[in-house]
Structures are given as C-alpha cells and as structure tokens.
Tab-separated table of C-alpha atoms in Angstrom:
chain	number	residue	atom	x	y	z
A	1	MET	CA	64.755	-45.745	31.458
A	2	ASP	CA	67.604	-44.912	33.833
A	3	LEU	CA	66.780	-41.206	33.608
A	4	ASP	CA	63.123	-41.903	34.292
A	5	SER	CA	64.061	-44.110	37.210
A	6	ASP	CA	66.375	-41.486	38.653
A	7	LEU	CA	63.683	-38.826	38.318
A	8	PHE	CA	61.166	-41.055	40.047
A	9	ASP	CA	63.622	-41.724	42.864
A	10	GLU	CA	64.239	-37.981	43.304
A	11	GLU	CA	60.521	-37.237	43.428
A	12	GLU	CA	59.942	-40.071	45.886
A	13	GLN	CA	62.808	-38.883	48.066
A	14	GLN	CA	61.500	-35.310	48.028
A	15	GLN	CA	57.990	-36.467	48.935
A	16	SER	CA	59.395	-38.470	51.828
A	17	SER	CA	61.468	-35.511	53.036
A	18	PHE	CA	58.466	-33.199	52.724
A	19	GLU	CA	56.274	-35.480	54.822
A	20	LEU	CA	59.027	-35.759	57.410
A	21	ALA	CA	59.409	-31.969	57.456
A	22	THR	CA	55.672	-31.330	57.898
A	23	ASN	CA	55.555	-33.754	60.807
A	24	TYR	CA	58.493	-31.994	62.435
A	25	VAL	CA	57.002	-28.514	61.962
A	26	SER	CA	53.689	-29.687	63.429
A	27	GLY	CA	55.515	-30.721	66.560
A	28	GLN	CA	57.403	-27.424	66.807
A	29	ALA	CA	54.521	-25.041	66.075
A	30	ASP	CA	54.525	-23.507	69.561
A	31	LYS	CA	58.241	-22.678	69.250
A	32	LEU	CA	58.213	-21.034	65.821
A	33	LYS	CA	57.598	-17.397	64.942
A	34	LYS	CA	54.202	-16.568	63.507
A	35	SER	CA	55.816	-15.324	60.277
A	36	ASP	CA	57.600	-18.649	59.860
A	37	LEU	CA	54.409	-20.590	60.541
A	38	LEU	CA	52.627	-18.556	57.883
A	39	ASP	CA	55.352	-19.402	55.376
A	40	PHE	CA	55.151	-23.097	56.242
A	41	TYR	CA	51.375	-23.010	55.965
A	42	ALA	CA	51.513	-21.345	52.550
A	43	TYR	CA	54.104	-23.792	51.198
A	44	TYR	CA	52.123	-26.720	52.560
A	45	LYS	CA	48.864	-25.609	50.957
A	46	GLN	CA	50.623	-24.858	47.672
A	47	ALA	CA	52.293	-28.266	47.707
A	48	ALA	CA	49.065	-30.065	48.560
A	49	GLU	CA	46.536	-28.153	46.439
A	50	GLY	CA	48.388	-25.858	44.063
A	51	GLY	CA	47.572	-22.146	43.766
A	52	CYS	CA	45.104	-20.561	46.195
A	53	ASN	CA	41.570	-21.046	44.895
A	54	GLN	CA	39.583	-20.286	48.055
A	55	PRO	CA	37.649	-17.067	48.720
A	56	CYS	CA	39.186	-14.430	50.943
A	57	PRO	CA	38.127	-15.059	54.575
A	58	SER	CA	36.134	-12.470	56.472
A	59	ILE	CA	38.013	-9.364	57.618
A	60	LEU	CA	37.278	-10.427	61.215
A	61	GLN	CA	38.942	-13.807	60.773
A	62	MET	CA	42.397	-12.275	61.082
A	63	GLN	CA	44.404	-15.497	61.382
A	64	ALA	CA	42.548	-17.106	58.506
A	65	ARG	CA	43.036	-14.014	56.350
A	66	SER	CA	46.775	-13.870	57.147
A	67	LYS	CA	47.129	-17.495	56.104
A	68	TRP	CA	45.077	-16.928	52.960
A	69	ASN	CA	47.271	-13.949	51.998
A	70	ALA	CA	50.449	-15.969	52.540
A	71	TRP	CA	49.170	-18.816	50.353
A	72	LYS	CA	47.825	-16.539	47.643
A	73	ALA	CA	51.166	-14.688	47.484
A	74	LEU	CA	52.811	-17.853	46.109
A	75	GLY	CA	50.894	-17.411	42.866
A	76	ASP	CA	51.557	-20.185	40.357
A	77	MET	CA	54.525	-21.768	42.151
A	78	SER	CA	54.558	-25.473	41.277
A	79	GLN	CA	53.688	-28.044	43.909
A	80	ALA	CA	57.156	-29.576	43.656
A	81	ASP	CA	58.797	-26.179	44.155
A	82	ALA	CA	56.551	-25.552	47.159
A	83	GLN	CA	57.699	-28.823	48.699
A	84	ARG	CA	61.328	-27.834	48.147
A	85	ALA	CA	60.733	-24.365	49.578
A	86	TYR	CA	59.156	-25.899	52.684
A	87	ILE	CA	62.119	-28.217	53.236
A	88	GLU	CA	64.680	-25.484	52.507
A	89	LYS	CA	63.049	-23.075	54.964
A	90	LEU	CA	63.108	-25.680	57.693
A	91	GLN	CA	66.737	-26.452	56.875
A	92	GLN	CA	67.587	-22.759	57.267
A	93	LEU	CA	65.802	-22.505	60.606
A	94	ASN	CA	67.236	-25.729	62.001
A	95	PRO	CA	69.927	-27.663	60.100
A	96	ASN	CA	69.557	-30.522	62.606
A	97	TRP	CA	65.831	-31.015	62.174
A	98	ARG	CA	66.148	-34.493	60.645
A	99	GLU	CA	67.959	-35.798	63.701
A	100	GLU	CA	65.362	-34.282	66.015
A	101	CYS	CA	62.387	-35.461	64.002
A	102	GLY	CA	59.759	-37.486	65.823
A	103	LYS	CA	60.582	-36.263	69.323
A	104	SER	CA	57.691	-33.805	69.626
A	105	LYS	CA	53.941	-34.285	69.664
A	106	GLY	CA	52.082	-33.007	66.644
A	107	SER	CA	50.005	-29.884	66.304
A	108	SER	CA	47.595	-29.170	63.471
A	109	TRP	CA	48.240	-25.408	63.168
A	110	ALA	CA	50.372	-25.666	60.077
A	111	VAL	CA	47.988	-27.782	58.053
A	112	HIS	CA	44.366	-27.164	59.038
A	113	SER	CA	41.970	-25.660	56.559
A	114	ILE	CA	41.190	-21.975	56.235
A	115	GLU	CA	37.474	-22.548	55.849
A	116	LEU	CA	35.297	-22.050	58.910
A	117	MET	CA	31.518	-22.265	59.000
A	118	PRO	CA	30.185	-18.695	59.276
A	119	GLU	CA	28.377	-18.104	62.564
A	120	GLU	CA	25.432	-16.536	60.774
A	121	GLU	CA	24.673	-19.855	59.049
A	122	LEU	CA	24.129	-21.459	62.471
A	123	MET	CA	21.780	-18.709	63.674
A	124	PRO	CA	17.961	-19.062	63.641
A	125	GLU	CA	16.407	-17.000	60.846
A	126	HIS	CA	14.391	-14.765	63.179
A	127	LYS	CA	17.542	-13.684	65.022
A	128	LYS	CA	19.513	-12.675	61.946
A	129	THR	CA	20.369	-9.009	61.545
A	130	LEU	CA	20.870	-7.157	58.269
A	131	PHE	CA	24.582	-7.772	58.674
A	132	ASP	CA	23.998	-11.511	58.999
A	133	LEU	CA	21.920	-11.508	55.819
A	134	VAL	CA	24.648	-9.667	53.919
A	135	LYS	CA	27.331	-12.038	55.211
A	136	GLU	CA	25.397	-15.011	53.893
A	137	LYS	CA	24.623	-13.160	50.637
A	138	ASN	CA	20.871	-13.413	51.135
A	139	LEU	CA	19.678	-10.562	48.919
A	140	SER	CA	16.069	-11.743	48.875
A	141	ALA	CA	15.740	-11.586	52.666
A	142	LEU	CA	17.651	-8.306	52.751
A	143	ARG	CA	15.171	-6.700	50.342
A	144	HIS	CA	12.264	-7.612	52.633
A	145	LYS	CA	13.892	-6.562	55.888
A	146	MET	CA	15.960	-3.487	55.035
A	147	LYS	CA	14.847	0.139	55.215
A	148	ALA	CA	16.512	3.123	53.554
A	149	SER	CA	17.511	4.439	56.992
A	150	ASP	CA	19.649	1.314	57.463
A	151	ALA	CA	21.802	2.031	54.416
A	152	ASN	CA	24.867	3.373	56.221
A	153	ALA	CA	24.376	1.749	59.625
A	154	LYS	CA	27.540	0.236	61.118
A	155	ASP	CA	28.167	-2.763	63.343
A	156	ASP	CA	30.325	-2.933	66.473
A	157	ASN	CA	33.406	-3.246	64.288
A	158	GLY	CA	32.705	0.011	62.474
A	159	MET	CA	31.794	-1.761	59.240
A	160	ALA	CA	28.766	-0.789	57.172
A	161	LEU	CA	26.641	-3.240	55.197
A	162	ILE	CA	28.492	-2.319	52.023
A	163	HIS	CA	31.818	-3.211	53.632
A	164	TRP	CA	30.508	-6.669	54.458
A	165	ALA	CA	28.969	-7.083	51.008
A	166	THR	CA	32.321	-6.208	49.457
A	167	ASP	CA	34.197	-8.488	51.848
A	168	ARG	CA	31.987	-11.366	50.637
A	169	ASN	CA	32.235	-10.214	47.000
A	170	ALA	CA	28.435	-10.082	46.884
A	171	VAL	CA	28.197	-7.781	43.866
A	172	ASP	CA	24.411	-7.945	43.592
A	173	ILE	CA	24.093	-6.739	47.176
A	174	ILE	CA	26.671	-3.981	46.603
A	175	ASP	CA	24.620	-2.737	43.671
A	176	PHE	CA	21.356	-3.022	45.638
A	177	LEU	CA	22.748	-1.095	48.622
A	178	VAL	CA	24.028	1.784	46.512
A	179	SER	CA	21.527	1.954	43.663
A	180	SER	CA	18.332	1.092	45.533
A	181	MET	CA	18.971	1.960	49.172
A	182	GLY	CA	21.220	5.002	48.893
A	183	ALA	CA	24.265	3.585	50.667
A	184	SER	CA	27.478	5.532	50.188
A	185	VAL	CA	29.830	3.759	47.810
A	186	ASN	CA	32.692	5.494	49.654
A	187	GLU	CA	31.600	4.638	53.198
A	188	LEU	CA	34.552	4.541	55.620
A	189	ASP	CA	35.227	1.962	58.322
A	190	LEU	CA	37.212	2.609	61.517
A	191	GLU	CA	40.470	2.331	59.566
A	192	LEU	CA	39.163	4.812	56.963
A	193	GLN	CA	38.992	2.047	54.394
A	194	THR	CA	36.389	2.235	51.648
A	195	PRO	CA	34.638	-0.731	50.038
A	196	LEU	CA	37.093	-0.320	47.141
A	197	HIS	CA	39.975	-0.848	49.565
A	198	TYR	CA	38.313	-4.110	50.628
A	199	ALA	CA	37.672	-5.361	47.097
A	200	ALA	CA	41.142	-4.435	45.845
A	201	SER	CA	42.990	-5.983	48.790
A	202	CYS	CA	40.959	-9.213	48.690
A	203	GLY	CA	41.424	-9.728	44.975
A	204	HIS	CA	37.691	-9.446	44.255
A	205	VAL	CA	37.760	-8.560	40.553
A	206	GLU	CA	33.972	-8.487	40.178
A	207	GLY	CA	33.648	-6.430	43.338
A	208	VAL	CA	36.155	-3.892	42.039
A	209	ARG	CA	34.374	-3.732	38.687
A	210	THR	CA	30.989	-3.179	40.356
A	211	LEU	CA	32.290	-0.451	42.671
A	212	LEU	CA	33.972	1.363	39.787
A	213	LYS	CA	30.717	1.310	37.821
A	214	LEU	CA	29.093	2.883	40.865
A	215	LYS	CA	31.772	5.631	40.727
A	216	ALA	CA	33.732	4.677	43.833
A	217	SER	CA	36.519	7.127	44.586
A	218	LEU	CA	40.058	6.187	43.613
A	219	GLU	CA	41.623	8.930	45.689
A	220	LEU	CA	40.737	8.149	49.303
A	221	ASN	CA	43.482	6.940	51.648
A	222	ASP	CA	43.086	4.835	54.783
A	223	ASN	CA	44.663	5.396	58.206
A	224	ASP	CA	48.008	4.143	56.928
A	225	GLY	CA	47.941	6.475	53.942
A	226	ASN	CA	47.202	3.666	51.489
A	227	SER	CA	44.983	4.136	48.461
A	228	CYS	CA	43.155	1.376	46.619
A	229	PHE	CA	46.158	1.221	44.278
A	230	ASP	CA	48.511	0.567	47.194
A	231	VAL	CA	46.505	-2.373	48.526
A	232	ALA	CA	45.671	-3.947	45.147
A	233	ASP	CA	46.039	-7.712	45.491
A	234	SER	CA	47.098	-8.381	41.904
A	235	LYS	CA	48.408	-6.746	38.771
A	236	GLU	CA	45.029	-7.354	37.146
A	237	ILE	CA	43.240	-5.282	39.777
A	238	PHE	CA	45.902	-2.560	39.750
A	239	ASN	CA	45.530	-2.300	35.971
A	240	MET	CA	41.742	-2.114	36.301
A	241	LEU	CA	42.078	0.779	38.734
A	242	LYS	CA	44.656	2.513	36.544
A	243	ALA	CA	42.484	2.174	33.446
A	244	GLU	CA	39.528	3.651	35.331
A	245	GLU	CA	41.684	6.525	36.560
A	246	GLN	CA	42.858	7.310	33.032
A	247	GLN	CA	39.295	7.111	31.704
A	248	ARG	CA	38.051	9.532	34.336
A	249	GLN	CA	40.915	11.934	33.696
A	250	ALA	CA	40.212	11.881	29.957
A	251	ALA	CA	36.542	12.645	30.596
A	252	ASN	CA	37.371	15.784	32.597
C-alpha cells in the first residue's frame, strides 16, 4: 500500500508540475524560439493525447505541418515521459521558471489544435475549382468537371492536382488522375518534388503504395537533392520503397 501511495503521490506531483509548466510556457510564448515552441507543443500533445493520430496538414499550412512533424517524431513515447520531457526542457531553458510562474498572461500557441477547417469546405459549390474538389476528396464531382487537358495543370503554388491528391492521401483520386486522365505520376512542383516525395514525407502508406503501383520513379531528387528515400517519414515507408527498388532491379 505504501508503494502504491508513493507512486500515486509522484504521479500527482508530476501532473501538477506539468500543468504549472504549460501555464508558464503559454505566458512566455512570444519570448521563446520557434524550435523550442515546437518541442513544447509536441510534448504537450503527446502528454495529452498520446502518439500522433491526426492526418498530415496541407503543404500550405506550414506552421501546422511543422507542429504535426514535431509531434509525430515522438513516436510511441508514453504520456508520462512526455510530461517529464516537457518539464525537463523548461528546466533547462530557465531553472527559475517555478519562481516566475504566474507573472505573465497566457497565450494559446503551445496548446491549440492542429486542425483547421479547409477553406474549400466553406466555398459555394459553383465557385470550386478542380483543385478545391481534389482537396476535399470529391472524386464524383471531379469526374464530371475535369477534362483530359486539365491533367497536369498547376495552381499558383506550382502544385498539380496529383500533388494535392497525394497531400490529402486521396488514393482513389491519384489513381483516377493517372489511369483515367493521363496525369504524370512523376509531375514536379516548384521544389522539384514528385507526388512520391509528398506521400513518403507525410507518412501516407496507402499513397505510397498506390504511386508505386502506378510506377512512380524512385530516382528523382528535389531541389535539395533529396530522393523519396531521404524524406521517408517512417521505417515502414522506407522499407516499402526499398522493396520496390529491389523488385524493379530484379526484373531488369
């Protein structure tokens, strides 16, 4: 009983310290480096919800994607360990934080949700472009509205429809664009990234599998010289790419 009681007291003390730390960080958000805020955000989300189970935000939501990547990088770290990591990081940055706690007004940067309502969902149907339809994964409407000449059209950000379909992990649309509309499975964006770069870096297993079935190239590098292997989000995806590479080499 004493051991159980001691354990409970430790957990209660850690929870109290964690809540105190999050309140302090919220009040200091405008004074902390972005990299530190990302770490705090990731530890907070891990402590509150466990491992990242949300879809990768749009490529254009850069802050949201940075936060998602930071959280996802924690993998299966336990919630208790995430609480400890949060407190330890704050202790390293400012050993006197406990004494200063409560002096600053709060800010929600470190704790607000990643999820934002996509703008295309607020748009009237008649104003939606092909890109809007892809972003909301509306294959039925896309079939009715799209022409073959639209297959490799790009938006103002240099992204083709297949880039957006891959970003949203809309595998049925990826297949439709390539197999039915003639879109290039290796279409390049402004950063010379292919759809396979997108799928691999976002951890979209089904997207990677679909693109490989459509014979996406494994050899193309982006502006930074990175291949799909280099940007692979997980060991599972890297192994998928490696297995495909070996299979293709054996077939030649």
